[in-house]
CSV table of C-alpha atoms in Angstrom, one decimal:
chain,number,residue,atom,x,y,z
G,1,UNK,CA,28.0,10.0,7.1
G,2,UNK,CA,24.3,9.4,7.3
G,3,UNK,CA,23.4,9.2,11.0
G,4,UNK,CA,21.6,6.3,12.7
G,5,UNK,CA,18.4,8.4,13.0
G,6,UNK,CA,18.5,8.9,9.2
G,7,UNK,CA,19.0,5.2,8.5
G,8,UNK,CA,16.0,4.5,10.7
G,9,UNK,CA,14.0,7.1,8.9
G,10,UNK,CA,15.0,5.5,5.5
G,11,UNK,CA,14.1,2.0,6.8
G,12,UNK,CA,10.6,3.3,7.7
G,13,UNK,CA,10.2,5.0,4.3
G,14,UNK,CA,11.2,1.7,2.6
G,15,UNK,CA,8.7,-0.3,4.7
G,16,UNK,CA,5.9,2.2,3.9
G,17,UNK,CA,6.8,2.1,0.2
G,18,UNK,CA,6.6,-1.7,0.2
G,19,UNK,CA,3.2,-1.6,1.8
G,20,UNK,CA,1.9,1.0,-0.7
G,21,UNK,CA,3.2,-1.2,-3.5
G,22,UNK,CA,1.3,-4.2,-2.1
G,23,UNK,CA,-1.9,-2.2,-2.3
G,24,UNK,CA,-1.2,-1.2,-5.8
G,25,UNK,CA,-0.2,-4.7,-6.9
G,26,UNK,CA,-3.4,-6.1,-5.2
G,27,UNK,CA,-5.6,-3.5,-6.9
G,28,UNK,CA,-4.1,-4.1,-10.4
G,29,UNK,CA,-3.8,-7.9,-9.9
G,30,UNK,CA,0.0,-8.0,-10.3
G,31,UNK,CA,0.3,-11.6,-9.2
G,32,UNK,CA,2.3,-14.8,-9.7
G,33,UNK,CA,0.1,-17.8,-10.5
G,34,UNK,CA,1.7,-21.2,-9.9
G,35,UNK,CA,2.2,-23.6,-12.8
G,36,UNK,CA,4.0,-27.0,-13.3
G,37,UNK,CA,7.3,-25.2,-13.3
G,38,UNK,CA,6.8,-23.3,-10.1
G,39,UNK,CA,8.1,-24.0,-6.6
G,40,UNK,CA,5.0,-22.5,-5.0
G,41,UNK,CA,1.4,-23.6,-5.0
G,42,UNK,CA,-0.7,-20.5,-4.3
G,43,UNK,CA,-1.1,-17.0,-5.8
G,44,UNK,CA,1.4,-14.5,-4.5
G,45,UNK,CA,1.9,-10.8,-5.2
G,46,UNK,CA,4.7,-10.2,-7.8
G,47,UNK,CA,7.2,-7.4,-8.0
G,48,UNK,CA,7.9,-6.8,-4.3
G,49,UNK,CA,11.6,-6.4,-5.3
G,50,UNK,CA,10.7,-3.0,-6.7
G,51,UNK,CA,11.8,-1.9,-3.2
G,52,UNK,CA,15.4,-2.3,-4.3
G,53,UNK,CA,15.0,0.4,-7.0
G,54,UNK,CA,13.0,2.6,-4.6
G,55,UNK,CA,15.9,2.2,-2.1
G,56,UNK,CA,18.4,3.5,-4.8
G,57,UNK,CA,16.1,6.5,-5.4
G,58,UNK,CA,15.6,7.3,-1.8
G,59,UNK,CA,19.4,7.2,-1.2
G,60,UNK,CA,20.1,9.4,-4.3
G,61,UNK,CA,17.5,12.0,-3.2
G,62,UNK,CA,18.9,12.0,0.3
G,63,UNK,CA,22.3,12.6,-1.2
G,64,UNK,CA,21.1,15.5,-3.4
G,65,UNK,CA,19.0,17.3,-0.8
G,66,UNK,CA,20.5,16.1,2.5
G,67,UNK,CA,24.1,16.1,3.8
G,68,UNK,CA,26.2,14.3,1.2
G,69,UNK,CA,28.9,11.8,2.4
G,70,UNK,CA,31.5,13.6,0.3
G,71,UNK,CA,31.8,17.1,-1.0
G,72,UNK,CA,30.9,17.1,-4.6
G,73,UNK,CA,29.3,13.6,-4.6
G,74,UNK,CA,26.7,13.4,-7.3
G,75,UNK,CA,24.7,10.4,-6.3
G,76,UNK,CA,25.8,8.2,-9.3
G,77,UNK,CA,23.4,9.7,-11.8
G,78,UNK,CA,24.3,7.5,-14.8
G,79,UNK,CA,24.0,4.4,-12.6
G,80,UNK,CA,20.6,5.7,-11.4
G,81,UNK,CA,19.4,6.0,-14.9
G,82,UNK,CA,20.8,2.6,-15.8
G,83,UNK,CA,19.2,0.7,-12.9
G,84,UNK,CA,15.9,2.5,-13.5
G,85,UNK,CA,15.9,1.5,-17.1
G,86,UNK,CA,16.8,-2.2,-16.4
G,87,UNK,CA,14.4,-2.5,-13.5
G,88,UNK,CA,11.7,-0.5,-15.2
G,89,UNK,CA,11.5,-2.7,-18.3
G,90,UNK,CA,11.6,-5.8,-16.0
G,91,UNK,CA,8.6,-4.4,-14.1
G,92,UNK,CA,6.7,-4.0,-17.4
G,93,UNK,CA,7.6,-7.6,-18.2
G,94,UNK,CA,6.3,-8.6,-14.8
G,95,UNK,CA,2.9,-7.0,-15.6
G,96,UNK,CA,2.8,-7.8,-19.4
G,97,UNK,CA,5.2,-10.2,-21.0
G,98,UNK,CA,7.7,-8.5,-23.3
G,99,UNK,CA,9.8,-10.1,-26.1
G,100,UNK,CA,13.3,-11.3,-25.0
G,101,UNK,CA,14.8,-9.0,-27.6
G,102,UNK,CA,13.3,-5.9,-26.1
G,103,UNK,CA,14.5,-6.8,-22.6
G,104,UNK,CA,18.0,-7.6,-23.8
G,105,UNK,CA,18.4,-4.4,-25.8
G,106,UNK,CA,17.4,-2.3,-22.8
G,107,UNK,CA,19.7,-4.3,-20.5
G,108,UNK,CA,22.7,-3.7,-22.8
G,109,UNK,CA,21.9,0.0,-23.0
G,110,UNK,CA,21.5,0.2,-19.2
G,111,UNK,CA,24.7,-1.7,-18.7
G,112,UNK,CA,26.5,0.7,-21.0
G,113,UNK,CA,25.3,3.6,-18.9
G,114,UNK,CA,26.6,1.8,-15.8
G,115,UNK,CA,30.0,1.3,-17.4
G,116,UNK,CA,30.1,5.0,-18.2
G,117,UNK,CA,29.4,5.8,-14.6
G,118,UNK,CA,32.3,3.4,-13.7
G,119,UNK,CA,34.6,5.1,-16.3
G,120,UNK,CA,35.0,1.9,-18.1
G,121,UNK,CA,34.2,3.2,-21.6
G,122,UNK,CA,37.6,3.5,-23.4
G,123,UNK,CA,38.0,3.3,-27.2
G,124,UNK,CA,41.4,1.6,-27.0
G,125,UNK,CA,39.8,-1.2,-25.0
G,126,UNK,CA,36.6,-1.6,-27.0
G,127,UNK,CA,37.0,-5.4,-27.2
G,128,UNK,CA,37.2,-5.6,-23.4
G,129,UNK,CA,34.2,-3.3,-23.0
G,130,UNK,CA,32.1,-5.5,-25.3
G,131,UNK,CA,33.2,-8.7,-23.5
G,132,UNK,CA,32.4,-7.1,-20.2
G,133,UNK,CA,29.0,-6.0,-21.4
G,134,UNK,CA,28.1,-9.6,-22.5
G,135,UNK,CA,29.4,-11.1,-19.3
G,136,UNK,CA,27.5,-8.6,-17.1
G,137,UNK,CA,24.2,-8.9,-19.0
G,138,UNK,CA,24.6,-12.6,-18.8
G,139,UNK,CA,25.3,-12.4,-15.0
G,140,UNK,CA,22.2,-10.2,-14.6
G,141,UNK,CA,20.0,-12.8,-16.3
G,142,UNK,CA,21.5,-15.7,-14.3
G,143,UNK,CA,20.7,-13.7,-11.1
G,144,UNK,CA,17.1,-13.5,-12.5
G,145,UNK,CA,17.0,-17.2,-13.3
G,146,UNK,CA,18.1,-18.0,-9.7
G,147,UNK,CA,15.1,-16.3,-8.2
G,148,UNK,CA,12.8,-19.3,-7.9
G,149,UNK,CA,12.1,-20.0,-4.2
G,150,UNK,CA,11.3,-17.9,-1.1
G,151,UNK,CA,14.3,-16.0,0.4
G,152,UNK,CA,17.0,-17.0,-2.1
G,153,UNK,CA,17.3,-13.6,-3.7
G,154,UNK,CA,17.2,-11.7,-0.4
G,155,UNK,CA,19.5,-14.1,1.4
G,156,UNK,CA,22.1,-14.3,-1.4
G,157,UNK,CA,22.0,-10.5,-1.9
G,158,UNK,CA,22.8,-10.0,1.8
G,159,UNK,CA,25.7,-12.5,1.5
G,160,UNK,CA,27.1,-10.3,-1.2
G,161,UNK,CA,26.3,-6.9,0.4
G,162,UNK,CA,27.7,-7.7,3.9
G,163,UNK,CA,31.3,-8.6,2.7
G,164,UNK,CA,31.2,-5.5,0.4
G,165,UNK,CA,30.3,-3.3,3.4
G,166,UNK,CA,33.1,-4.8,5.5
G,167,UNK,CA,35.6,-4.4,2.8
G,168,UNK,CA,34.6,-0.8,2.2
G,169,UNK,CA,34.8,0.1,5.9
G,170,UNK,CA,37.7,-1.9,7.3
G,171,UNK,CA,41.1,-0.9,5.7
G,172,UNK,CA,44.1,-3.1,6.1
G,173,UNK,CA,42.3,-6.4,6.7
G,174,UNK,CA,44.6,-9.1,5.4
G,175,UNK,CA,46.5,-6.4,3.6
G,176,UNK,CA,43.3,-5.3,1.7
G,177,UNK,CA,43.5,-1.5,1.8
G,178,UNK,CA,40.6,-1.0,-0.6
G,179,UNK,CA,38.2,0.9,1.7
G,180,UNK,CA,36.1,3.7,0.3
G,181,UNK,CA,35.6,2.2,-3.2
G,182,UNK,CA,31.9,3.3,-2.9
G,183,UNK,CA,29.8,5.4,-0.6
G,184,UNK,CA,29.2,3.4,2.6
G,185,UNK,CA,25.7,4.8,3.0
G,186,UNK,CA,24.7,3.4,-0.4
G,187,UNK,CA,25.6,-0.2,0.7
G,188,UNK,CA,23.8,0.3,4.0
G,189,UNK,CA,20.6,1.6,2.3
G,190,UNK,CA,20.7,-1.4,-0.1
G,191,UNK,CA,21.0,-3.7,2.9
G,192,UNK,CA,18.0,-2.0,4.5
G,193,UNK,CA,16.0,-2.5,1.3
G,194,UNK,CA,16.8,-6.2,1.2
G,195,UNK,CA,15.9,-6.6,4.9
G,196,UNK,CA,12.5,-4.9,4.3
G,197,UNK,CA,11.9,-7.3,1.4
G,198,UNK,CA,13.1,-10.2,3.4
G,199,UNK,CA,10.4,-9.6,6.1
G,200,UNK,CA,7.7,-10.3,3.5
G,201,UNK,CA,9.5,-13.0,1.4
G,202,UNK,CA,12.1,-14.9,3.5
G,203,UNK,CA,9.5,-17.3,4.8
G,204,UNK,CA,8.6,-21.0,4.5
G,205,UNK,CA,7.0,-22.3,1.3
G,206,UNK,CA,3.5,-20.8,0.6
G,207,UNK,CA,3.9,-18.2,3.4
G,208,UNK,CA,5.6,-15.4,1.4
G,209,UNK,CA,3.6,-12.2,1.1
G,210,UNK,CA,5.4,-11.3,-2.2
G,211,UNK,CA,7.9,-12.4,-4.8
G,212,UNK,CA,10.7,-10.2,-6.0
G,213,UNK,CA,9.7,-10.4,-9.7
G,214,UNK,CA,12.0,-9.6,-12.5
G,215,UNK,CA,12.0,-6.0,-11.3
G,216,UNK,CA,13.6,-7.2,-8.1
G,217,UNK,CA,16.0,-9.8,-9.3
G,218,UNK,CA,17.3,-7.7,-12.3
G,219,UNK,CA,17.4,-4.5,-10.2
G,220,UNK,CA,19.4,-6.1,-7.3
G,221,UNK,CA,21.7,-7.7,-9.9
G,222,UNK,CA,22.5,-4.3,-11.4
G,223,UNK,CA,23.1,-2.9,-8.0
G,224,UNK,CA,25.5,-5.7,-6.9
G,225,UNK,CA,27.4,-5.6,-10.3
G,226,UNK,CA,27.8,-1.8,-9.8
G,227,UNK,CA,29.2,-2.2,-6.3
G,228,UNK,CA,31.6,-5.0,-7.4
G,229,UNK,CA,32.4,-2.9,-10.5
G,230,UNK,CA,33.4,0.0,-8.2
G,231,UNK,CA,35.7,-2.4,-6.3
G,232,UNK,CA,37.3,-3.8,-9.4
G,233,UNK,CA,37.9,-0.3,-10.9
G,234,UNK,CA,39.7,0.7,-7.7
G,235,UNK,CA,41.8,-2.4,-7.4
G,236,UNK,CA,42.2,-3.5,-11.0
G,237,UNK,CA,41.4,-7.0,-9.7
G,238,UNK,CA,38.5,-8.8,-11.4
G,239,UNK,CA,38.7,-11.8,-9.0
G,240,UNK,CA,36.3,-9.9,-6.7
G,241,UNK,CA,33.6,-11.4,-8.9
G,242,UNK,CA,34.1,-14.3,-6.5
G,243,UNK,CA,31.4,-12.5,-4.5
G,244,UNK,CA,28.9,-14.0,-7.1
G,245,UNK,CA,30.5,-17.4,-7.7
G,246,UNK,CA,27.9,-19.6,-6.1
G,247,UNK,CA,25.2,-18.2,-8.4
G,248,UNK,CA,27.6,-18.2,-11.3
G,249,UNK,CA,28.5,-21.9,-11.0
G,250,UNK,CA,24.9,-23.0,-10.5
G,251,UNK,CA,23.7,-20.8,-13.4
G,252,UNK,CA,26.4,-21.6,-15.9
G,253,UNK,CA,26.4,-25.4,-15.1
G,254,UNK,CA,22.7,-25.5,-15.5
G,255,UNK,CA,22.9,-23.8,-18.9
G,256,UNK,CA,25.5,-26.3,-20.0
G,257,UNK,CA,23.4,-29.1,-18.7
G,258,UNK,CA,20.4,-27.9,-20.6
G,259,UNK,CA,22.4,-27.5,-23.8
G,260,UNK,CA,23.5,-31.1,-23.4
G,261,UNK,CA,19.9,-32.1,-23.1
G,262,UNK,CA,19.1,-30.1,-26.3
G,263,UNK,CA,16.6,-27.9,-24.5
G,264,UNK,CA,15.5,-24.4,-25.6
G,265,UNK,CA,17.2,-22.1,-23.1
G,266,UNK,CA,14.3,-19.6,-23.2
G,267,UNK,CA,11.8,-22.1,-21.9
G,268,UNK,CA,11.0,-22.2,-18.1
G,269,UNK,CA,12.4,-25.1,-16.2
G,270,UNK,CA,13.2,-26.5,-12.7
G,271,UNK,CA,16.7,-27.8,-13.3
G,272,UNK,CA,18.8,-25.6,-11.0
G,273,UNK,CA,20.3,-27.4,-8.1
G,274,UNK,CA,18.4,-25.2,-5.6
G,275,UNK,CA,15.1,-26.1,-7.4
G,276,UNK,CA,15.8,-29.8,-7.1
G,277,UNK,CA,16.6,-29.3,-3.5
G,278,UNK,CA,13.4,-27.5,-2.8
G,279,UNK,CA,11.1,-29.5,-5.1
G,280,UNK,CA,12.3,-33.1,-5.6
G,281,UNK,CA,14.1,-33.4,-2.3
G,282,UNK,CA,11.3,-31.5,-0.4
G,283,UNK,CA,13.7,-29.2,1.5
G,284,UNK,CA,12.4,-26.1,3.1
G,285,UNK,CA,12.7,-22.9,1.0
G,286,UNK,CA,14.3,-21.2,4.0
G,287,UNK,CA,16.8,-23.9,4.5
G,288,UNK,CA,17.8,-24.0,0.8
G,289,UNK,CA,18.1,-20.2,0.7
G,290,UNK,CA,20.3,-20.3,3.9
G,291,UNK,CA,22.5,-22.9,2.3
G,292,UNK,CA,23.2,-20.7,-0.7
G,293,UNK,CA,23.6,-17.6,1.5
G,294,UNK,CA,25.9,-19.4,3.9
G,295,UNK,CA,28.2,-20.9,1.3
G,296,UNK,CA,28.6,-17.6,-0.5
G,297,UNK,CA,29.1,-15.7,2.7
G,298,UNK,CA,31.9,-18.0,3.9
G,299,UNK,CA,33.6,-17.9,0.5
G,300,UNK,CA,33.5,-14.1,0.4
G,301,UNK,CA,34.6,-13.6,4.0
G,302,UNK,CA,37.6,-15.9,3.5
G,303,UNK,CA,38.5,-13.8,0.4
G,304,UNK,CA,38.3,-10.6,2.5
G,305,UNK,CA,40.0,-11.7,5.7
G,306,UNK,CA,42.2,-14.7,5.0
G,307,UNK,CA,43.5,-14.7,1.4
G,308,UNK,CA,46.7,-12.6,0.9
G,309,UNK,CA,46.1,-9.4,-1.1
G,310,UNK,CA,48.0,-10.5,-4.2
G,311,UNK,CA,46.6,-11.2,-7.7
G,312,UNK,CA,48.2,-14.7,-7.7
G,313,UNK,CA,46.6,-15.6,-4.3
G,314,UNK,CA,43.3,-14.3,-5.4
G,315,UNK,CA,43.3,-16.2,-8.7
G,316,UNK,CA,44.4,-19.4,-7.1
G,317,UNK,CA,41.5,-19.1,-4.6
G,318,UNK,CA,39.0,-18.2,-7.3
G,319,UNK,CA,40.0,-21.2,-9.5
G,320,UNK,CA,40.1,-23.6,-6.5
G,321,UNK,CA,36.7,-22.5,-5.2
G,322,UNK,CA,35.2,-22.6,-8.7
G,323,UNK,CA,36.5,-26.2,-9.3
G,324,UNK,CA,35.2,-27.4,-6.0
G,325,UNK,CA,31.7,-25.9,-6.6
G,326,UNK,CA,31.6,-27.4,-10.1
G,327,UNK,CA,32.5,-30.8,-8.7
G,328,UNK,CA,29.8,-30.5,-6.0
G,329,UNK,CA,27.2,-29.5,-8.6
G,330,UNK,CA,28.1,-32.5,-10.9
G,331,UNK,CA,28.0,-35.0,-8.0
G,332,UNK,CA,24.7,-33.5,-6.8
G,333,UNK,CA,23.1,-33.9,-10.2
G,334,UNK,CA,24.4,-37.4,-10.7
G,335,UNK,CA,22.8,-38.4,-7.4
G,336,UNK,CA,19.5,-36.6,-7.6
G,337,UNK,CA,18.7,-35.5,-11.2
G,338,UNK,CA,16.9,-38.8,-11.8
G,339,UNK,CA,14.2,-37.5,-9.4
G,340,UNK,CA,13.6,-34.5,-11.7
G,341,UNK,CA,13.3,-36.9,-14.7
G,342,UNK,CA,10.7,-38.9,-12.9
G,343,UNK,CA,8.8,-35.6,-12.2
G,344,UNK,CA,8.9,-34.7,-15.9
G,345,UNK,CA,7.5,-38.2,-16.8
G,346,UNK,CA,4.7,-37.7,-14.3
G,347,UNK,CA,3.7,-34.5,-16.1
G,348,UNK,CA,3.6,-36.3,-19.4
G,349,UNK,CA,1.2,-39.0,-18.1
G,350,UNK,CA,-1.3,-36.4,-16.8
């Protein structure tokens, strides 16, 4: 195991790396300018979420040249290539906009490499692999779409990483003997990366030092999907995707809503529930982010500690939670969406 001293050293390296990036971003004018679709009103440095990718590389290098957690552990090389590709093209898109087709092709290639790392590529199950590729690339982009206010990406990512760490470290909880599905040090370093980013981003509106950018939201999405993928491959239970259900429901319901409104899905918008909470309802970014973080954390911890470790119990819990969240989303929109319509009308009159 990586010692506490080594974790502290890694945290310091991550902090220094983030500060160095700020200098680079400031020098090359890598910024996020507000527009009518934004939830912020001042120029902010973009791409601070590159620290997640840096965290993966620091962990891998430490594994290769330090004391590995397991004899023969290789540092997940195919996943390292995958997340670097996905986050790398996203960083380029942050600096200079790329066609959607280019980003999607790279994401599918990167996801395929991650599936290879997870040993999911099997000719006899080609149809399942293709379906999983589509679902996971879609989930990655939903995670990216949900990155619209201060703290939400950092807070929600912590709400996913913490239950994964507990599940990986505590065998036998509620009958869940699934510990050791991934290297514990990897999860811890990812938590440290998110905490460093949180220090500069998890702040009230207009006080954030940086935004995650596509490099951050896509990068952390790949990381979380890899961790959950490791868990699913060990247990054969895909209901662990419940660790992403709050984002999933908001993202999917918003897509359906926009289709019903005959909108172009590639155009920027402010129709997610969290955006209406932060913009039309005027709620603090920190409060909204904590709401999403808290709901997902409670749902995940109930899954880990209270739900019996059977497929039937897991599926029942997943379906019930999903139905409740969808109902809450629909009721919320029925009550408050008219405020967003009024906002759109105000733009047309300007």
